[in-house]
mmCIF file of C-alpha atoms in Angstrom:
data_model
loop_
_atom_site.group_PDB
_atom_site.id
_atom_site.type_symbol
_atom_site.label_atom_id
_atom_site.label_comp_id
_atom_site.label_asym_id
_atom_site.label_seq_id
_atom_site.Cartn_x
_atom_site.Cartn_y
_atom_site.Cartn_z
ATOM 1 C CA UNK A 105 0.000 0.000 0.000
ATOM 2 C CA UNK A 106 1.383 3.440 -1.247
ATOM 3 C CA UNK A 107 2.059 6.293 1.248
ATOM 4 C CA UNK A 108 0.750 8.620 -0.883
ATOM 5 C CA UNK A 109 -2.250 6.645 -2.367
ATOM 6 C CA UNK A 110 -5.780 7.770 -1.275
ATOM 7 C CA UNK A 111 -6.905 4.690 0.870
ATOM 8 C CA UNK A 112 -3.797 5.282 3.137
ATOM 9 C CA UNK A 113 -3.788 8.939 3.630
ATOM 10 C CA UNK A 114 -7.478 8.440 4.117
ATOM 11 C CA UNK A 115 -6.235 5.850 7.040
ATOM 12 C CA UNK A 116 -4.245 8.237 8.860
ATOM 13 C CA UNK A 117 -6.891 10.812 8.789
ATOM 14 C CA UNK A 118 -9.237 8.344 10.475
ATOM 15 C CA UNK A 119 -6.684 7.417 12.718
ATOM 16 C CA UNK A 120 -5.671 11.432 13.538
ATOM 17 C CA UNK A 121 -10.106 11.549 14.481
ATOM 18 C CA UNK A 122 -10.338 8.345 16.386
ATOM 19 C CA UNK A 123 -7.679 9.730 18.471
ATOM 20 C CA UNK A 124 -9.475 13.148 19.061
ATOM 21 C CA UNK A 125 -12.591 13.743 18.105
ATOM 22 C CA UNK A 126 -14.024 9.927 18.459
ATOM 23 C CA UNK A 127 -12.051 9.571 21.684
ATOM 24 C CA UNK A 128 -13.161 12.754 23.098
ATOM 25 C CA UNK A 129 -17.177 11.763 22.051
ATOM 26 C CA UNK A 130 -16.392 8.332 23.940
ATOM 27 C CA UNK A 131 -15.486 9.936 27.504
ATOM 28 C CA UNK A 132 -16.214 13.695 27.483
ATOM 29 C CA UNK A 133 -19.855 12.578 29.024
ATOM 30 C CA UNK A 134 -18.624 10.674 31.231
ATOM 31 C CA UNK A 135 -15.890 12.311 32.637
ATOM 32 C CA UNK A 136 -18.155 15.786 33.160
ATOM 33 C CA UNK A 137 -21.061 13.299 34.099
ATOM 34 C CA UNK A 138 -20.492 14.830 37.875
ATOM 35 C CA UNK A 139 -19.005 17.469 37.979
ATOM 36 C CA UNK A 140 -16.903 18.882 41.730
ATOM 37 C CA UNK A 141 -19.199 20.646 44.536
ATOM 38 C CA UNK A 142 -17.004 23.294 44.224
ATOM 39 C CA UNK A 143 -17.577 23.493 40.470
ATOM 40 C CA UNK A 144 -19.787 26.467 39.130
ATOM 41 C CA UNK A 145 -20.246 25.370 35.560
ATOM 42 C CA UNK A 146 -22.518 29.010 35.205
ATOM 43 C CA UNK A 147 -22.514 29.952 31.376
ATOM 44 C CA UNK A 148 -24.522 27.838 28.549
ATOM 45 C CA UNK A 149 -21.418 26.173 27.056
ATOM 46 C CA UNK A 150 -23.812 25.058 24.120
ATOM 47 C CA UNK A 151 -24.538 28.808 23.204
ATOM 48 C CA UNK A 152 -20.629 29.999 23.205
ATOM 49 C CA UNK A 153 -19.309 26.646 21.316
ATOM 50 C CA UNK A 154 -21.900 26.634 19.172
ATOM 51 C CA UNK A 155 -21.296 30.037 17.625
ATOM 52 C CA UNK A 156 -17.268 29.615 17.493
ATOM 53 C CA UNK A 157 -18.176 26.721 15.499
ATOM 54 C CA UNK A 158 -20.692 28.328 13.317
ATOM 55 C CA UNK A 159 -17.797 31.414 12.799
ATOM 56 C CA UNK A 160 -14.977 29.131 12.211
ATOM 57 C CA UNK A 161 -16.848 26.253 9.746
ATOM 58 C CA UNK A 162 -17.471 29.521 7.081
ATOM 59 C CA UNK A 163 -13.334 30.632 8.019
ATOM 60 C CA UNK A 164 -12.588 27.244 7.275
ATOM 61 C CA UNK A 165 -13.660 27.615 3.600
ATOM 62 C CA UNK A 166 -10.891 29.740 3.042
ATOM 63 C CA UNK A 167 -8.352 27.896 5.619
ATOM 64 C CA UNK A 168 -8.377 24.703 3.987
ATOM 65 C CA UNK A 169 -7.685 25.650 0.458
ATOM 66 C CA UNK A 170 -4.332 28.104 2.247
ATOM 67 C CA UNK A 171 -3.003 25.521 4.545
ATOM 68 C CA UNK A 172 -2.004 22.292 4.026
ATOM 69 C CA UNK A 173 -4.154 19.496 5.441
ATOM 70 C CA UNK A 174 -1.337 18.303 7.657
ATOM 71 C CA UNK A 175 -0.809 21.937 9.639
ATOM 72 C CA UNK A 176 -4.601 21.677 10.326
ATOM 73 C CA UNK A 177 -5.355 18.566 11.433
ATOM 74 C CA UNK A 178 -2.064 19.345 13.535
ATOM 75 C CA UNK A 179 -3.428 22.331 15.097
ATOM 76 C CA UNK A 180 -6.559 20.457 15.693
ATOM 77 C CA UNK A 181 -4.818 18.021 17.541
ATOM 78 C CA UNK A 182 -2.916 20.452 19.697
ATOM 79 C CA UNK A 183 -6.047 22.173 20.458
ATOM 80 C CA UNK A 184 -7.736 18.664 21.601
ATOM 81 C CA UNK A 185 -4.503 18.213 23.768
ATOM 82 C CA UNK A 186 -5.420 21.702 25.992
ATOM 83 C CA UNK A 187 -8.775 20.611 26.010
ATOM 84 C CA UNK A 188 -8.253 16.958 27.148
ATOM 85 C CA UNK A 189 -5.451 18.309 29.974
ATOM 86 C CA UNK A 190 -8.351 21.194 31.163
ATOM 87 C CA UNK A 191 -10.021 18.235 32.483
ATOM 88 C CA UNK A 192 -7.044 17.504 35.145
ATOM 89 C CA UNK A 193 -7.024 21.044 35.967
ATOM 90 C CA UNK A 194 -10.659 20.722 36.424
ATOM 91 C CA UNK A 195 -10.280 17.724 38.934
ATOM 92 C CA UNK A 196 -7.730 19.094 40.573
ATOM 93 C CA UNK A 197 -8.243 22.928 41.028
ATOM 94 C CA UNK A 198 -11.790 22.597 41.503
ATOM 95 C CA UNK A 199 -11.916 25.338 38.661
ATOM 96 C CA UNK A 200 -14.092 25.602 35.224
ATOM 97 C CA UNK A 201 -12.145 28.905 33.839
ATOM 98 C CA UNK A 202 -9.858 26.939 32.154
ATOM 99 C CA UNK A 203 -11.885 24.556 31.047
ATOM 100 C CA UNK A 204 -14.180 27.096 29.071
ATOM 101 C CA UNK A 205 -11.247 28.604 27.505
ATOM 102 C CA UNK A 206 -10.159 25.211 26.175
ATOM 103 C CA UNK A 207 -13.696 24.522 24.763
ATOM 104 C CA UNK A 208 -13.301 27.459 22.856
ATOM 105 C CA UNK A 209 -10.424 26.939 21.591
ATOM 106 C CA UNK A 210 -11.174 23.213 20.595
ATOM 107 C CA UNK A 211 -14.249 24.030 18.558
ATOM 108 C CA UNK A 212 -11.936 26.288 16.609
ATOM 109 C CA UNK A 213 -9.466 23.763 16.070
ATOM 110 C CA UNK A 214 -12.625 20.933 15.465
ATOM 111 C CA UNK A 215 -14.350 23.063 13.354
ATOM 112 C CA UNK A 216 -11.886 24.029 10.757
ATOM 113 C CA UNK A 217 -10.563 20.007 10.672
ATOM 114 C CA UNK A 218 -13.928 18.695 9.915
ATOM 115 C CA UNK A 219 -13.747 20.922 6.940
ATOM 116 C CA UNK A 220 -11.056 19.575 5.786
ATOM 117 C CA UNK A 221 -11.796 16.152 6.619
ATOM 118 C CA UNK A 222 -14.933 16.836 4.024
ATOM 119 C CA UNK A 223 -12.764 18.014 1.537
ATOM 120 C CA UNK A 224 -10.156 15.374 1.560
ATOM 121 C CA UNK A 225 -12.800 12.835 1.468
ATOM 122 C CA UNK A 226 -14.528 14.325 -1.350
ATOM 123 C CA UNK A 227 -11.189 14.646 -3.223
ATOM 124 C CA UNK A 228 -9.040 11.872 -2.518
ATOM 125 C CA UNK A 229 -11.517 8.883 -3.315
ATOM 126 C CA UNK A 230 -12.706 8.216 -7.481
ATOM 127 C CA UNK A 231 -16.115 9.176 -7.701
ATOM 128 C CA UNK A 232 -18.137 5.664 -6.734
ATOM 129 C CA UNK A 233 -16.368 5.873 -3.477
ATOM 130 C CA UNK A 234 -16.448 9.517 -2.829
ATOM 131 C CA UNK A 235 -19.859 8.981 -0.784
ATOM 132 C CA UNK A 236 -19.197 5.178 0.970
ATOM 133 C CA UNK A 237 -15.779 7.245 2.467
ATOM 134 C CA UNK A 238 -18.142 10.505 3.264
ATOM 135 C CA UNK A 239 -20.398 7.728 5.245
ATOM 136 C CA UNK A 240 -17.796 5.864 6.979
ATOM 137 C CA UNK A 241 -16.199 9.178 8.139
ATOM 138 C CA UNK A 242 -19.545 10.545 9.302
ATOM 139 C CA UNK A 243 -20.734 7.227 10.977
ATOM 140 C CA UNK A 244 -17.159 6.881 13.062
ATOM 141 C CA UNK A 245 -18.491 10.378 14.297
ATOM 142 C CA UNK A 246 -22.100 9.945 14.911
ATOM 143 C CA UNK A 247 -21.887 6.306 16.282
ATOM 144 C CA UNK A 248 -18.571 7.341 18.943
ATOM 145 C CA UNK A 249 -20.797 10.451 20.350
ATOM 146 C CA UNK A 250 -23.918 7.627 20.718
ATOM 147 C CA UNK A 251 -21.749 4.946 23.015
ATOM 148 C CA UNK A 252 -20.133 7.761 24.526
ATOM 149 C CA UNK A 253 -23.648 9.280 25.947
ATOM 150 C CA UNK A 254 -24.379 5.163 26.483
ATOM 151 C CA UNK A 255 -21.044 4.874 28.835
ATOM 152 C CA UNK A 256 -22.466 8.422 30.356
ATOM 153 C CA UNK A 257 -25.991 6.805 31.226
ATOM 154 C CA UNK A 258 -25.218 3.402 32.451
ATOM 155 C CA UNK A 259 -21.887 4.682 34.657
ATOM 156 C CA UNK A 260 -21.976 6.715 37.641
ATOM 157 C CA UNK A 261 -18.368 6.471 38.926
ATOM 158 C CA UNK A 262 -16.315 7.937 41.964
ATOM 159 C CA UNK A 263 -14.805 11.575 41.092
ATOM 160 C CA UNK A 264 -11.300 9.401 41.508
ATOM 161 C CA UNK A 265 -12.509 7.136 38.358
ATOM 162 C CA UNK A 266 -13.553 9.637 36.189
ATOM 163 C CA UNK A 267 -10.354 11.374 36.630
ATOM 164 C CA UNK A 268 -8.287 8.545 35.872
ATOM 165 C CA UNK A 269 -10.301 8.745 32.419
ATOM 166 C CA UNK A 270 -9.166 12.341 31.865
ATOM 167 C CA UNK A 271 -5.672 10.735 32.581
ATOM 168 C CA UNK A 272 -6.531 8.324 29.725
ATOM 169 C CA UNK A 273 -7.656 10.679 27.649
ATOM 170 C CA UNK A 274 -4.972 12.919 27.833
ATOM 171 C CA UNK A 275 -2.719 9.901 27.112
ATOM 172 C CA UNK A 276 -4.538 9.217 24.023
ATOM 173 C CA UNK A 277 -4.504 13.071 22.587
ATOM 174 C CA UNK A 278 -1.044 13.862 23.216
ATOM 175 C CA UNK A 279 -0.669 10.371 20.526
ATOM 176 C CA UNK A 280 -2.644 12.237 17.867
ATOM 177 C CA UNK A 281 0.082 15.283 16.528
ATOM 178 C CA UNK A 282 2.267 12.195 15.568
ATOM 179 C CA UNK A 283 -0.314 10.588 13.626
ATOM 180 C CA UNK A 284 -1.242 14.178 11.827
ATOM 181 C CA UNK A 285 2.745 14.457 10.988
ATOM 182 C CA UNK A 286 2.257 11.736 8.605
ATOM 183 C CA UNK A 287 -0.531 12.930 6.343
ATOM 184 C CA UNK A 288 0.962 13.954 2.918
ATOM 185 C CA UNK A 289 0.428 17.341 1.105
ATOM 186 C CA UNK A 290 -2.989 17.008 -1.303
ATOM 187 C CA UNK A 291 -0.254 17.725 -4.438
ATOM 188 C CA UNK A 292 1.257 14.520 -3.450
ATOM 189 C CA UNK A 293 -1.740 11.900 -3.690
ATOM 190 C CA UNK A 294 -1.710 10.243 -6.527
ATOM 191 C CA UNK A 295 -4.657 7.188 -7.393
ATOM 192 C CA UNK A 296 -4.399 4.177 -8.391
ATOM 193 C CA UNK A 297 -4.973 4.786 -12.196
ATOM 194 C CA UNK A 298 -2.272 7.162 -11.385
ATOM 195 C CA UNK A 299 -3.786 10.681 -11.987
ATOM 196 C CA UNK A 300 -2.485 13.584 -9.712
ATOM 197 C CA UNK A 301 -4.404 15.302 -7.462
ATOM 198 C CA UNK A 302 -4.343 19.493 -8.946
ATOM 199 C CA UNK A 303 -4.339 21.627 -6.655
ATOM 200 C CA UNK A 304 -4.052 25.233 -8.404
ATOM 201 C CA UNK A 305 -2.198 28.072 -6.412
ATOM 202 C CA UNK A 306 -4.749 30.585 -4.755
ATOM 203 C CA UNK A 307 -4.836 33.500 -2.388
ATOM 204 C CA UNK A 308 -6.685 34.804 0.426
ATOM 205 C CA UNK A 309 -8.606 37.611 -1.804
ATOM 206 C CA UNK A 310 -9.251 34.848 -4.614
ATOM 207 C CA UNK A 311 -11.250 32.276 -1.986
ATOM 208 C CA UNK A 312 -13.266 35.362 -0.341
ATOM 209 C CA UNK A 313 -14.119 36.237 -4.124
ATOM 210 C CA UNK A 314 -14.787 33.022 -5.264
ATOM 211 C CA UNK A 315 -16.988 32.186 -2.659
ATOM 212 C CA UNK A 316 -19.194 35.107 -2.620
ATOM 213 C CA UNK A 317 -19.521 34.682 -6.273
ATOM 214 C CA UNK A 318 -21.196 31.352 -4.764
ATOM 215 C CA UNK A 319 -23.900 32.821 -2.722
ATOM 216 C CA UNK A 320 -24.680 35.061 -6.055
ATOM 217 C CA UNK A 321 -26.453 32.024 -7.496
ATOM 218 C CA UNK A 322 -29.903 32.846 -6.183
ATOM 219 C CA UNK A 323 -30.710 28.448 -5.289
ATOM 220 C CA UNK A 324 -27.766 28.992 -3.003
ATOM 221 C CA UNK A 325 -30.000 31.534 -0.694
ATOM 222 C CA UNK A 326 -32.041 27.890 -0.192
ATOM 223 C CA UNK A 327 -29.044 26.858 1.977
ATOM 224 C CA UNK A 328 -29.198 29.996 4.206
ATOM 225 C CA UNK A 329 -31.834 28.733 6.878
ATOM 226 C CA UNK A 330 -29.413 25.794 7.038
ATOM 227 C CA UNK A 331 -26.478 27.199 7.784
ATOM 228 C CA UNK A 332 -27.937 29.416 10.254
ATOM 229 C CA UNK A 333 -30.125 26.475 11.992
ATOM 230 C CA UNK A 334 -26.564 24.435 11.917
ATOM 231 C CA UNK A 335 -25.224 23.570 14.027
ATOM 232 C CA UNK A 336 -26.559 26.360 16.669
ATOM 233 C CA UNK A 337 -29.722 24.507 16.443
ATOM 234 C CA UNK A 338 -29.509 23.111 20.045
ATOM 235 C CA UNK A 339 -27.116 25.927 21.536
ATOM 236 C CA UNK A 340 -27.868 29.316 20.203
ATOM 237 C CA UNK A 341 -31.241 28.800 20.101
ATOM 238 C CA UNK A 342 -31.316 27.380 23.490
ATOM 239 C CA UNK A 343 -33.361 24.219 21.949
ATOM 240 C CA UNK A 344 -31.942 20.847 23.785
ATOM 241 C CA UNK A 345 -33.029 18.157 24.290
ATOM 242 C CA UNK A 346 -33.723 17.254 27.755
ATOM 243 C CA UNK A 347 -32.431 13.475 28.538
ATOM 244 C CA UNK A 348 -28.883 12.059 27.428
ATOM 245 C CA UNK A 349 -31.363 8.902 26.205
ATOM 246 C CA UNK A 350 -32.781 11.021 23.988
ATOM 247 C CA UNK A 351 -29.472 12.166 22.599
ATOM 248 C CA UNK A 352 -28.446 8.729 21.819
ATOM 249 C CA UNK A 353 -31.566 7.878 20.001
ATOM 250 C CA UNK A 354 -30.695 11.053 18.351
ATOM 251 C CA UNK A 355 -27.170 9.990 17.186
ATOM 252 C CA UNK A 356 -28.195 6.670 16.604
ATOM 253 C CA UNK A 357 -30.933 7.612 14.487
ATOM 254 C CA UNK A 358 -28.422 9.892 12.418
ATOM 255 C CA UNK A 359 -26.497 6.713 11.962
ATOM 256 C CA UNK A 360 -29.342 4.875 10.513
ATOM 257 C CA UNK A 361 -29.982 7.438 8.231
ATOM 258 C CA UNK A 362 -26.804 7.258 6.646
ATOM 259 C CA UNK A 363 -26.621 3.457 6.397
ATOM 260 C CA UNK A 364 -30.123 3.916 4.949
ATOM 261 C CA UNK A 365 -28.814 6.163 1.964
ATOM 262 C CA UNK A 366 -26.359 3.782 1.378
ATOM 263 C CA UNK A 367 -28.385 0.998 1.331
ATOM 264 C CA UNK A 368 -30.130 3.114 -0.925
ATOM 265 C CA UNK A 369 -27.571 3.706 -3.223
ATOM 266 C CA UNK A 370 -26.291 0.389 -4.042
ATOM 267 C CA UNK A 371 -28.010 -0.828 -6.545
ATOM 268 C CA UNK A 372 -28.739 -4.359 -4.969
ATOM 269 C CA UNK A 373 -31.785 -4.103 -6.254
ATOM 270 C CA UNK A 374 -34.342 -2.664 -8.975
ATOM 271 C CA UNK A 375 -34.717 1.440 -7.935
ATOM 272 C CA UNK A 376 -38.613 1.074 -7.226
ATOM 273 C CA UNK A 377 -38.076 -1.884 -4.325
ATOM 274 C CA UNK A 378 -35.210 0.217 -3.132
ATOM 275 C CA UNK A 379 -37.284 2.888 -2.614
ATOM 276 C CA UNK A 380 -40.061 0.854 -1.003
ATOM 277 C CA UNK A 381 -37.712 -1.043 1.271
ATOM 278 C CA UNK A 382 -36.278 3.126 2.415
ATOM 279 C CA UNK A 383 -40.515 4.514 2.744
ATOM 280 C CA UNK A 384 -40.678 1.130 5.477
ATOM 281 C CA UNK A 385 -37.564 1.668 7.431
ATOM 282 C CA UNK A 386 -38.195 5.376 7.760
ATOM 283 C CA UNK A 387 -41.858 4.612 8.811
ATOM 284 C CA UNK A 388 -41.228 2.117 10.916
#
């Protein structure tokens, strides 16, 4: 398997997330399951990340196309190192500052790396993968955050356990700048029919222009209540959802629907008993 082929640089980024963001969806709720007495966790966390991650997903438009993959998924995984060592400080100072800071900070770093982590897996694959990668990418996500509210529910450890976790966790993040050390420049991926990845020179000015020439087209205006609905739906609107249960039947049902578009998509059978097979799991 070639360094610089598509299926392995699409490896490392996987391996880069499991170390960060899927390890971080695995514990976070259970380490901040209970927090300190002296702990006075007073601000809506949702709210503040939510709009840092609204701000930096449209700076990351013009990020990934300046900076090399590598620099930003290394950043990111900086970023998840401060946030994964604010837990100690939480357990041991008895003290949130810190730990809202960090927050910040990685939703900056998360935001812009799940940008990239689109684009690479739009670009790198041929084009009857480019969606099975987008799906196994998104499902690692959706399906680490589900067990992770799961572990949250069914275990109500000592204060001691839970910061042995951070301990772990810690462990785990300060693994992941190695791994983002060894994904290659875009320029250098090459398939396996052997065509180059292009990617043409640009500038700062030339992505701001080029992407409001975007929004010009009048069916893009169609995507404005989406991008303002995500993903501040559940923080800056102060709509959550009230039980942890609930959010894993939310991020397992975000799961299903992904499986069921690829089931969808393969054609393992005629289009019309696809569809009827897709109108009986979604009403059932």
């Amino acid at each position: 398997m070639r360094y610089n082929s598509p299926i392995t640089q699409l490896s490392i980024v996987a391996v880069t997330l499991v170390l960060t963001t899927v390890a971080r969806r695995l514990v976070q709720g259970y380490i901040l399951q209970e927090t300190p007495e002296q702990l006075n966790l007073g601000y809506n966390r949702e709210t503040v990340t939510s709009v840092v991650v609204f701000v930096s997903s449209f700076l990351g438009i013009f990020i990934v196309n300046l900076v090399e993959s590598r620099f930003i998924f290394l950043f990111y995984t900086l970023t998840n190192v401060i946030y994964a060592s604010s837990f100690i400080v939480l357990y041991r100072n008895h003290s949130s500052t810190f730990e809202h800071a960090a927050n910040i900070i990685d939703a900056f770093g998360y935001s812009i790396s799940r940008v990239a982590t689109l684009v690479i897996v739009l670009a790198y694959p041929g084009e009857k993968w480019k969606a099975r990668a987008l799906a196994v990418f998104l499902i690692l996500e959706y399906l680490s955050a589900a067990v992770g509210d799961l572990i949250a529910v069914n275990h109500s450890d000592s204060e001691s356990r839970r910061y042995s976790g951070a301990i772990i966790f810690l462990c785990i993040s300060c693994v992941a700048p190695f791994a983002a050390l060894f994904i290659a420049p875009s320029h250098n991926i090459v398939r396996n029919d052997g065509v180059y990845l292009l990617t043409p020179s640009t500038s700062l000015k030339n992505e701001i222009t080029e992407t409001l020439r975007i929004f010009a087209n009048r069916y893009m205006l169609l995507l404005i209540p989406y991008m303002l609905v995500y993903p501040m739906l559940f923080g800056a609107t102060f709509i959550q959802l009230p039980d942890r249960r609930l959010m894993v039947l939310f991020d397992f049902g975000k799961v299903l629907v992904i499986l069921l578009g690829q089931m969808l998509d393969i054609k393992w059978a005629r289009r019309r008993i696809r569809g009827i097979v897709g109108l009986t799991v979604v009403s059932v």
